[in-house]
Amino acid sequence: MNDLKRIGLEACVLIAFSALIGLTLNYQLVLDAFSGQLSAPQCQAELEENALISLPLPAMIGDVQQAIAFGGLIVDARSPELYTMGHIDGAVSLPMVEIDAVLPEFLEKIVRDRAIITYCSGFGCPDSFDLGVRLLEAGYLDVRVFEGGYPEWRDAGLPVTGESR
Amino acid sequence: MKSMSRIVYHLARLALALVFIYAGAVKTQDVVTFAGHVAAYQILPYAMNYLVASTLPYVEFLAGILLLLNARVRPALMVIGGMTLVFMVALTSVLLRDLGIDCGCFDPGGGENVTAGAALLRDVGLMGLVVLTWWLRTAGHAGCGTRNEKSQNGPES
């Protein structure tokens, strides 16, 4: 039993020592990841495959939740007024009606390999799709469209922010 | 019979050593891509994927080196066995969720494309090797490397 304890202790030391080497060699990467400066990691093959597709792929409500959990960016394509009234918790506003004015700042701030999901006012609304196309054209590698949009998210009882929820 | 056991022990030890040295070494070359493979399992929050990708390959590599050197064999086996068990649980969860991802077990950028099912079978084999090596080591079939059997407090495990 004592022998097993000693082996376990030595195994722990081995793990700690190896992890320390790994952290020392990659501390900047880990630091960036924990300070939120890195996007959700993706396989290179996946990024390249998505980049070949010129139209944004559809995302379901579960994909939006997953993107939020894994550091993806949710983008509201509706007008600033509608965004202020209520939007998906954590979403940023990039109104399609003012796209030429607001896109340059967005391009400066958001790295091209970050996962992005756009949405607007539901299935009858073309803005999220149009915005998705614009973002793909701008060089973003992983852009999807949540076609159910704000109504589906709100009606599912998921977290929203705004004056009139 | 004793010499046969010794040969089997050393073959199993060297096989495990080479597998884990290779697995660790290739992943350290592209930590970000490996983080992508870890993220594909959809188990950890996103920052933790980078933490795991930054540390796990070094644990695999050093454990493999110890096995290769025939030093601290049982602690290295315990670490490798523990990691393999965790991989098996993760792969089982991938199969249950029908995620259809590449396992990312070895070369992250090499387009390995090993399914979760195949990787799970491989891990069962590796776990078998770990158990066999541990048993042969503990039973004293390791030949010259059995100093621990002679002295409970010796440096070798």
PDB file of N, CA and C in Angstrom, chain A residues 7-75:
ATOM      1  N   ILE A   7       4.249   5.476  -5.532  1.00  0.00           N
ATOM      2  CA  ILE A   7       4.130   5.508  -6.995  1.00  0.00           C
ATOM      3  C   ILE A   7       3.159   6.615  -7.417  1.00  0.00           C
ATOM      4  N   GLY A   8       2.044   6.707  -6.674  1.00  0.00           N
ATOM      5  CA  GLY A   8       1.057   7.754  -6.972  1.00  0.00           C
ATOM      6  C   GLY A   8       1.653   9.138  -6.815  1.00  0.00           C
ATOM      7  N   LEU A   9       2.436   9.299  -5.763  1.00  0.00           N
ATOM      8  CA  LEU A   9       3.075  10.601  -5.507  1.00  0.00           C
ATOM      9  C   LEU A   9       4.051  10.942  -6.639  1.00  0.00           C
ATOM     10  N   GLU A  10       4.810   9.940  -7.034  1.00  0.00           N
ATOM     11  CA  GLU A  10       5.778  10.174  -8.123  1.00  0.00           C
ATOM     12  C   GLU A  10       5.061  10.478  -9.440  1.00  0.00           C
ATOM     13  N   ALA A  11       3.907   9.825  -9.641  1.00  0.00           N
ATOM     14  CA  ALA A  11       3.109  10.106 -10.847  1.00  0.00           C
ATOM     15  C   ALA A  11       2.628  11.553 -10.824  1.00  0.00           C
ATOM     16  N   CYS A  12       2.213  12.016  -9.634  1.00  0.00           N
ATOM     17  CA  CYS A  12       1.749  13.411  -9.508  1.00  0.00           C
ATOM     18  C   CYS A  12       2.888  14.380  -9.808  1.00  0.00           C
ATOM     19  N   VAL A  13       4.071  14.058  -9.298  1.00  0.00           N
ATOM     20  CA  VAL A  13       5.241  14.917  -9.550  1.00  0.00           C
ATOM     21  C   VAL A  13       5.536  14.950 -11.051  1.00  0.00           C
ATOM     22  N   LEU A  14       5.427  13.798 -11.694  1.00  0.00           N
ATOM     23  CA  LEU A  14       5.668  13.728 -13.146  1.00  0.00           C
ATOM     24  C   LEU A  14       4.684  14.617 -13.905  1.00  0.00           C
ATOM     25  N   ILE A  15       3.409  14.524 -13.518  1.00  0.00           N
ATOM     26  CA  ILE A  15       2.386  15.342 -14.192  1.00  0.00           C
ATOM     27  C   ILE A  15       2.669  16.830 -13.955  1.00  0.00           C
ATOM     28  N   ALA A  16       2.961  17.179 -12.693  1.00  0.00           N
ATOM     29  CA  ALA A  16       3.196  18.590 -12.353  1.00  0.00           C
ATOM     30  C   ALA A  16       4.415  19.131 -13.107  1.00  0.00           C
ATOM     31  N   PHE A  17       5.464  18.338 -13.153  1.00  0.00           N
ATOM     32  CA  PHE A  17       6.697  18.772 -13.826  1.00  0.00           C
ATOM     33  C   PHE A  17       6.463  18.961 -15.324  1.00  0.00           C
ATOM     34  N   SER A  18       5.764  17.983 -15.932  1.00  0.00           N
ATOM     35  CA  SER A  18       5.492  18.072 -17.375  1.00  0.00           C
ATOM     36  C   SER A  18       4.604  19.264 -17.671  1.00  0.00           C
ATOM     37  N   ALA A  19       3.564  19.433 -16.835  1.00  0.00           N
ATOM     38  CA  ALA A  19       2.635  20.547 -17.058  1.00  0.00           C
ATOM     39  C   ALA A  19       3.362  21.884 -16.921  1.00  0.00           C
ATOM     40  N   LEU A  20       4.291  21.937 -15.998  1.00  0.00           N
ATOM     41  CA  LEU A  20       5.066  23.171 -15.789  1.00  0.00           C
ATOM     42  C   LEU A  20       5.894  23.498 -17.045  1.00  0.00           C
ATOM     43  N   ILE A  21       6.499  22.472 -17.615  1.00  0.00           N
ATOM     44  CA  ILE A  21       7.264  22.694 -18.860  1.00  0.00           C
ATOM     45  C   ILE A  21       6.327  23.213 -19.959  1.00  0.00           C
ATOM     46  N   GLY A  22       5.170  22.541 -20.089  1.00  0.00           N
ATOM     47  CA  GLY A  22       4.208  22.943 -21.115  1.00  0.00           C
ATOM     48  C   GLY A  22       3.739  24.371 -20.918  1.00  0.00           C
ATOM     49  N   LEU A  23       3.442  24.728 -19.666  1.00  0.00           N
ATOM     50  CA  LEU A  23       2.965  26.083 -19.381  1.00  0.00           C
ATOM     51  C   LEU A  23       4.059  27.112 -19.610  1.00  0.00           C
ATOM     52  N   THR A  24       5.290  26.753 -19.266  1.00  0.00           N
ATOM     53  CA  THR A  24       6.406  27.680 -19.480  1.00  0.00           C
ATOM     54  C   THR A  24       6.587  27.968 -20.969  1.00  0.00           C
ATOM     55  N   LEU A  25       6.488  26.911 -21.778  1.00  0.00           N
ATOM     56  CA  LEU A  25       6.705  27.088 -23.218  1.00  0.00           C
ATOM     57  C   LEU A  25       5.519  27.739 -23.927  1.00  0.00           C
ATOM     58  N   ASN A  26       4.324  27.617 -23.332  1.00  0.00           N
ATOM     59  CA  ASN A  26       3.119  28.141 -24.006  1.00  0.00           C
ATOM     60  C   ASN A  26       2.378  29.156 -23.150  1.00  0.00           C
ATOM     61  N   TYR A  27       3.092  29.830 -22.247  1.00  0.00           N
ATOM     62  CA  TYR A  27       2.371  30.677 -21.291  1.00  0.00           C
ATOM     63  C   TYR A  27       1.604  31.811 -21.976  1.00  0.00           C
ATOM     64  N   GLN A  28       2.136  32.339 -23.078  1.00  0.00           N
ATOM     65  CA  GLN A  28       1.462  33.448 -23.760  1.00  0.00           C
ATOM     66  C   GLN A  28       0.128  32.992 -24.354  1.00  0.00           C
ATOM     67  N   LEU A  29       0.148  31.795 -24.931  1.00  0.00           N
ATOM     68  CA  LEU A  29      -1.075  31.241 -25.519  1.00  0.00           C
ATOM     69  C   LEU A  29      -2.140  31.034 -24.442  1.00  0.00           C
ATOM     70  N   VAL A  30      -1.735  30.431 -23.324  1.00  0.00           N
ATOM     71  CA  VAL A  30      -2.684  30.160 -22.241  1.00  0.00           C
ATOM     72  C   VAL A  30      -3.198  31.470 -21.648  1.00  0.00           C
ATOM     73  N   LEU A  31      -2.286  32.424 -21.500  1.00  0.00           N
ATOM     74  CA  LEU A  31      -2.656  33.737 -20.955  1.00  0.00           C
ATOM     75  C   LEU A  31      -3.695  34.409 -21.854  1.00  0.00           C
ATOM     76  N   ASP A  32      -3.447  34.380 -23.152  1.00  0.00           N
ATOM     77  CA  ASP A  32      -4.381  34.980 -24.113  1.00  0.00           C
ATOM     78  C   ASP A  32      -5.738  34.278 -24.062  1.00  0.00           C
ATOM     79  N   ALA A  33      -5.689  32.940 -23.942  1.00  0.00           N
ATOM     80  CA  ALA A  33      -6.944  32.177 -23.920  1.00  0.00           C
ATOM     81  C   ALA A  33      -7.772  32.544 -22.690  1.00  0.00           C
ATOM     82  N   PHE A  34      -7.121  32.654 -21.542  1.00  0.00           N
ATOM     83  CA  PHE A  34      -7.863  32.925 -20.311  1.00  0.00           C
ATOM     84  C   PHE A  34      -8.257  34.395 -20.183  1.00  0.00           C
ATOM     85  N   SER A  35      -7.579  35.281 -20.931  1.00  0.00           N
ATOM     86  CA  SER A  35      -7.988  36.687 -20.883  1.00  0.00           C
ATOM     87  C   SER A  35      -8.993  36.988 -21.999  1.00  0.00           C
ATOM     88  N   GLY A  36      -9.422  35.931 -22.739  1.00  0.00           N
ATOM     89  CA  GLY A  36     -10.464  36.094 -23.743  1.00  0.00           C
ATOM     90  C   GLY A  36      -9.973  36.701 -25.041  1.00  0.00           C
ATOM     91  N   GLN A  37      -8.680  36.751 -25.250  1.00  0.00           N
ATOM     92  CA  GLN A  37      -8.167  37.358 -26.482  1.00  0.00           C
ATOM     93  C   GLN A  37      -8.069  36.376 -27.637  1.00  0.00           C
ATOM     94  N   LEU A  38      -8.317  35.110 -27.348  1.00  0.00           N
ATOM     95  CA  LEU A  38      -8.278  34.114 -28.427  1.00  0.00           C
ATOM     96  C   LEU A  38      -9.686  33.646 -28.719  1.00  0.00           C
ATOM     97  N   SER A  39      -9.933  33.323 -29.982  1.00  0.00           N
ATOM     98  CA  SER A  39     -11.234  32.772 -30.319  1.00  0.00           C
ATOM     99  C   SER A  39     -11.247  31.292 -29.974  1.00  0.00           C
ATOM    100  N   ALA A  40     -12.429  30.697 -30.053  1.00  0.00           N
ATOM    101  CA  ALA A  40     -12.536  29.263 -29.796  1.00  0.00           C
ATOM    102  C   ALA A  40     -11.655  28.527 -30.787  1.00  0.00           C
ATOM    103  N   PRO A  41     -10.835  27.584 -30.337  1.00  0.00           N
ATOM    104  CA  PRO A  41      -9.936  26.894 -31.255  1.00  0.00           C
ATOM    105  C   PRO A  41     -10.683  26.041 -32.262  1.00  0.00           C
ATOM    106  N   GLN A  42     -10.151  25.992 -33.461  1.00  0.00           N
ATOM    107  CA  GLN A  42     -10.739  25.153 -34.497  1.00  0.00           C
ATOM    108  C   GLN A  42      -9.645  24.454 -35.266  1.00  0.00           C
ATOM    109  N   CYS A  43      -9.969  23.302 -35.841  1.00  0.00           N
ATOM    110  CA  CYS A  43      -8.995  22.593 -36.662  1.00  0.00           C
ATOM    111  C   CYS A  43      -8.730  23.412 -37.917  1.00  0.00           C
ATOM    112  N   GLN A  44      -7.479  23.388 -38.382  1.00  0.00           N
ATOM    113  CA  GLN A  44      -7.119  24.129 -39.592  1.00  0.00           C
ATOM    114  C   GLN A  44      -7.935  23.629 -40.784  1.00  0.00           C
ATOM    115  N   ALA A  45      -8.095  22.310 -40.861  1.00  0.00           N
ATOM    116  CA  ALA A  45      -8.829  21.731 -41.992  1.00  0.00           C
ATOM    117  C   ALA A  45     -10.264  22.258 -42.013  1.00  0.00           C
ATOM    118  N   GLU A  46     -10.836  22.382 -40.805  1.00  0.00           N
ATOM    119  CA  GLU A  46     -12.212  22.856 -40.693  1.00  0.00           C
ATOM    120  C   GLU A  46     -12.307  24.314 -41.155  1.00  0.00           C
ATOM    121  N   LEU A  47     -11.320  25.130 -40.733  1.00  0.00           N
ATOM    122  CA  LEU A  47     -11.303  26.537 -41.116  1.00  0.00           C
ATOM    123  C   LEU A  47     -11.179  26.681 -42.628  1.00  0.00           C
ATOM    124  N   GLU A  48     -10.268  25.891 -43.209  1.00  0.00           N
ATOM    125  CA  GLU A  48     -10.048  25.982 -44.651  1.00  0.00           C
ATOM    126  C   GLU A  48     -11.284  25.539 -45.417  1.00  0.00           C
ATOM    127  N   GLU A  49     -11.917  24.488 -44.904  1.00  0.00           N
ATOM    128  CA  GLU A  49     -13.115  23.969 -45.566  1.00  0.00           C
ATOM    129  C   GLU A  49     -14.223  25.028 -45.546  1.00  0.00           C
ATOM    130  N   ASN A  50     -14.406  25.685 -44.396  1.00  0.00           N
ATOM    131  CA  ASN A  50     -15.431  26.710 -44.276  1.00  0.00           C
ATOM    132  C   ASN A  50     -15.120  27.911 -45.161  1.00  0.00           C
ATOM    133  N   ALA A  51     -13.826  28.217 -45.298  1.00  0.00           N
ATOM    134  CA  ALA A  51     -13.437  29.384 -46.070  1.00  0.00           C
ATOM    135  C   ALA A  51     -13.796  29.220 -47.549  1.00  0.00           C
ATOM    136  N   LEU A  52     -13.858  27.949 -47.998  1.00  0.00           N
ATOM    137  CA  LEU A  52     -14.194  27.692 -49.396  1.00  0.00           C
ATOM    138  C   LEU A  52     -15.671  27.946 -49.674  1.00  0.00           C
ATOM    139  N   ILE A  53     -16.460  27.914 -48.629  1.00  0.00           N
ATOM    140  CA  ILE A  53     -17.894  28.097 -48.795  1.00  0.00           C
ATOM    141  C   ILE A  53     -18.180  29.600 -48.753  1.00  0.00           C
ATOM    142  N   SER A  54     -18.800  30.108 -49.824  1.00  0.00           N
ATOM    143  CA  SER A  54     -18.989  31.550 -49.881  1.00  0.00           C
ATOM    144  C   SER A  54     -20.283  31.999 -49.233  1.00  0.00           C
ATOM    145  N   LEU A  55     -21.139  31.046 -48.851  1.00  0.00           N
ATOM    146  CA  LEU A  55     -22.383  31.413 -48.193  1.00  0.00           C
ATOM    147  C   LEU A  55     -22.367  30.914 -46.755  1.00  0.00           C
ATOM    148  N   PRO A  56     -22.939  31.696 -45.838  1.00  0.00           N
ATOM    149  CA  PRO A  56     -22.927  31.252 -44.433  1.00  0.00           C
ATOM    150  C   PRO A  56     -23.844  30.055 -44.217  1.00  0.00           C
ATOM    151  N   LEU A  57     -23.420  29.167 -43.355  1.00  0.00           N
ATOM    152  CA  LEU A  57     -24.214  27.975 -43.073  1.00  0.00           C
ATOM    153  C   LEU A  57     -25.232  28.279 -41.968  1.00  0.00           C
ATOM    154  N   PRO A  58     -26.329  27.541 -41.932  1.00  0.00           N
ATOM    155  CA  PRO A  58     -27.316  27.795 -40.878  1.00  0.00           C
ATOM    156  C   PRO A  58     -26.856  27.259 -39.521  1.00  0.00           C
ATOM    157  N   ALA A  59     -27.288  27.929 -38.481  1.00  0.00           N
ATOM    158  CA  ALA A  59     -26.995  27.484 -37.108  1.00  0.00           C
ATOM    159  C   ALA A  59     -28.306  27.307 -36.366  1.00  0.00           C
ATOM    160  N   MET A  60     -28.376  26.275 -35.548  1.00  0.00           N
ATOM    161  CA  MET A  60     -29.573  26.046 -34.735  1.00  0.00           C
ATOM    162  C   MET A  60     -29.377  26.722 -33.381  1.00  0.00           C
ATOM    163  N   ILE A  61     -30.435  26.711 -32.590  1.00  0.00           N
ATOM    164  CA  ILE A  61     -30.389  27.395 -31.294  1.00  0.00           C
ATOM    165  C   ILE A  61     -29.299  26.776 -30.388  1.00  0.00           C
ATOM    166  N   GLY A  62     -29.133  25.456 -30.502  1.00  0.00           N
ATOM    167  CA  GLY A  62     -28.091  24.793 -29.713  1.00  0.00           C
ATOM    168  C   GLY A  62     -26.696  25.224 -30.128  1.00  0.00           C
ATOM    169  N   ASP A  63     -26.537  25.481 -31.433  1.00  0.00           N
ATOM    170  CA  ASP A  63     -25.233  25.943 -31.928  1.00  0.00           C
ATOM    171  C   ASP A  63     -24.897  27.316 -31.354  1.00  0.00           C
ATOM    172  N   VAL A  64     -25.925  28.159 -31.194  1.00  0.00           N
ATOM    173  CA  VAL A  64     -25.696  29.494 -30.638  1.00  0.00           C
ATOM    174  C   VAL A  64     -25.234  29.366 -29.182  1.00  0.00           C
ATOM    175  N   GLN A  65     -25.908  28.506 -28.429  1.00  0.00           N
ATOM    176  CA  GLN A  65     -25.522  28.300 -27.016  1.00  0.00           C
ATOM    177  C   GLN A  65     -24.084  27.772 -26.928  1.00  0.00           C
ATOM    178  N   GLN A  66     -23.791  26.849 -27.831  1.00  0.00           N
ATOM    179  CA  GLN A  66     -22.453  26.257 -27.844  1.00  0.00           C
ATOM    180  C   GLN A  66     -21.398  27.295 -28.228  1.00  0.00           C
ATOM    181  N   ALA A  67     -21.720  28.126 -29.210  1.00  0.00           N
ATOM    182  CA  ALA A  67     -20.777  29.171 -29.628  1.00  0.00           C
ATOM    183  C   ALA A  67     -20.498  30.130 -28.477  1.00  0.00           C
ATOM    184  N   ILE A  68     -21.549  30.487 -27.732  1.00  0.00           N
ATOM    185  CA  ILE A  68     -21.367  31.389 -26.587  1.00  0.00           C
ATOM    186  C   ILE A  68     -20.444  30.720 -25.557  1.00  0.00           C
ATOM    187  N   ALA A  69     -20.709  29.448 -25.302  1.00  0.00           N
ATOM    188  CA  ALA A  69     -19.914  28.723 -24.296  1.00  0.00           C
ATOM    189  C   ALA A  69     -18.455  28.592 -24.704  1.00  0.00           C
ATOM    190  N   PHE A  70     -18.206  28.496 -26.010  1.00  0.00           N
ATOM    191  CA  PHE A  70     -16.843  28.271 -26.486  1.00  0.00           C
ATOM    192  C   PHE A  70     -16.181  29.538 -27.025  1.00  0.00           C
ATOM    193  N   GLY A  71     -16.708  30.696 -26.657  1.00  0.00           N
ATOM    194  CA  GLY A  71     -16.029  31.955 -26.999  1.00  0.00           C
ATOM    195  C   GLY A  71     -16.354  32.511 -28.367  1.00  0.00           C
ATOM    196  N   GLY A  72     -17.399  32.001 -29.012  1.00  0.00           N
ATOM    197  CA  GLY A  72     -17.813  32.541 -30.303  1.00  0.00           C
ATOM    198  C   GLY A  72     -18.484  33.901 -30.122  1.00  0.00           C
ATOM    199  N   LEU A  73     -18.673  34.596 -31.236  1.00  0.00           N
ATOM    200  CA  LEU A  73     -19.258  35.937 -31.181  1.00  0.00           C
ATOM    201  C   LEU A  73     -20.649  35.899 -31.803  1.00  0.00           C
ATOM    202  N   ILE A  74     -21.637  36.407 -31.077  1.00  0.00           N
ATOM    203  CA  ILE A  74     -22.998  36.482 -31.591  1.00  0.00           C
ATOM    204  C   ILE A  74     -23.229  37.918 -32.056  1.00  0.00           C
ATOM    205  N   VAL A  75     -23.684  38.060 -33.291  1.00  0.00           N
ATOM    206  CA  VAL A  75     -23.808  39.390 -33.883  1.00  0.00           C
ATOM    207  C   VAL A  75     -25.264  39.667 -34.269  1.00  0.00           C
TER     208      VAL A  75
END
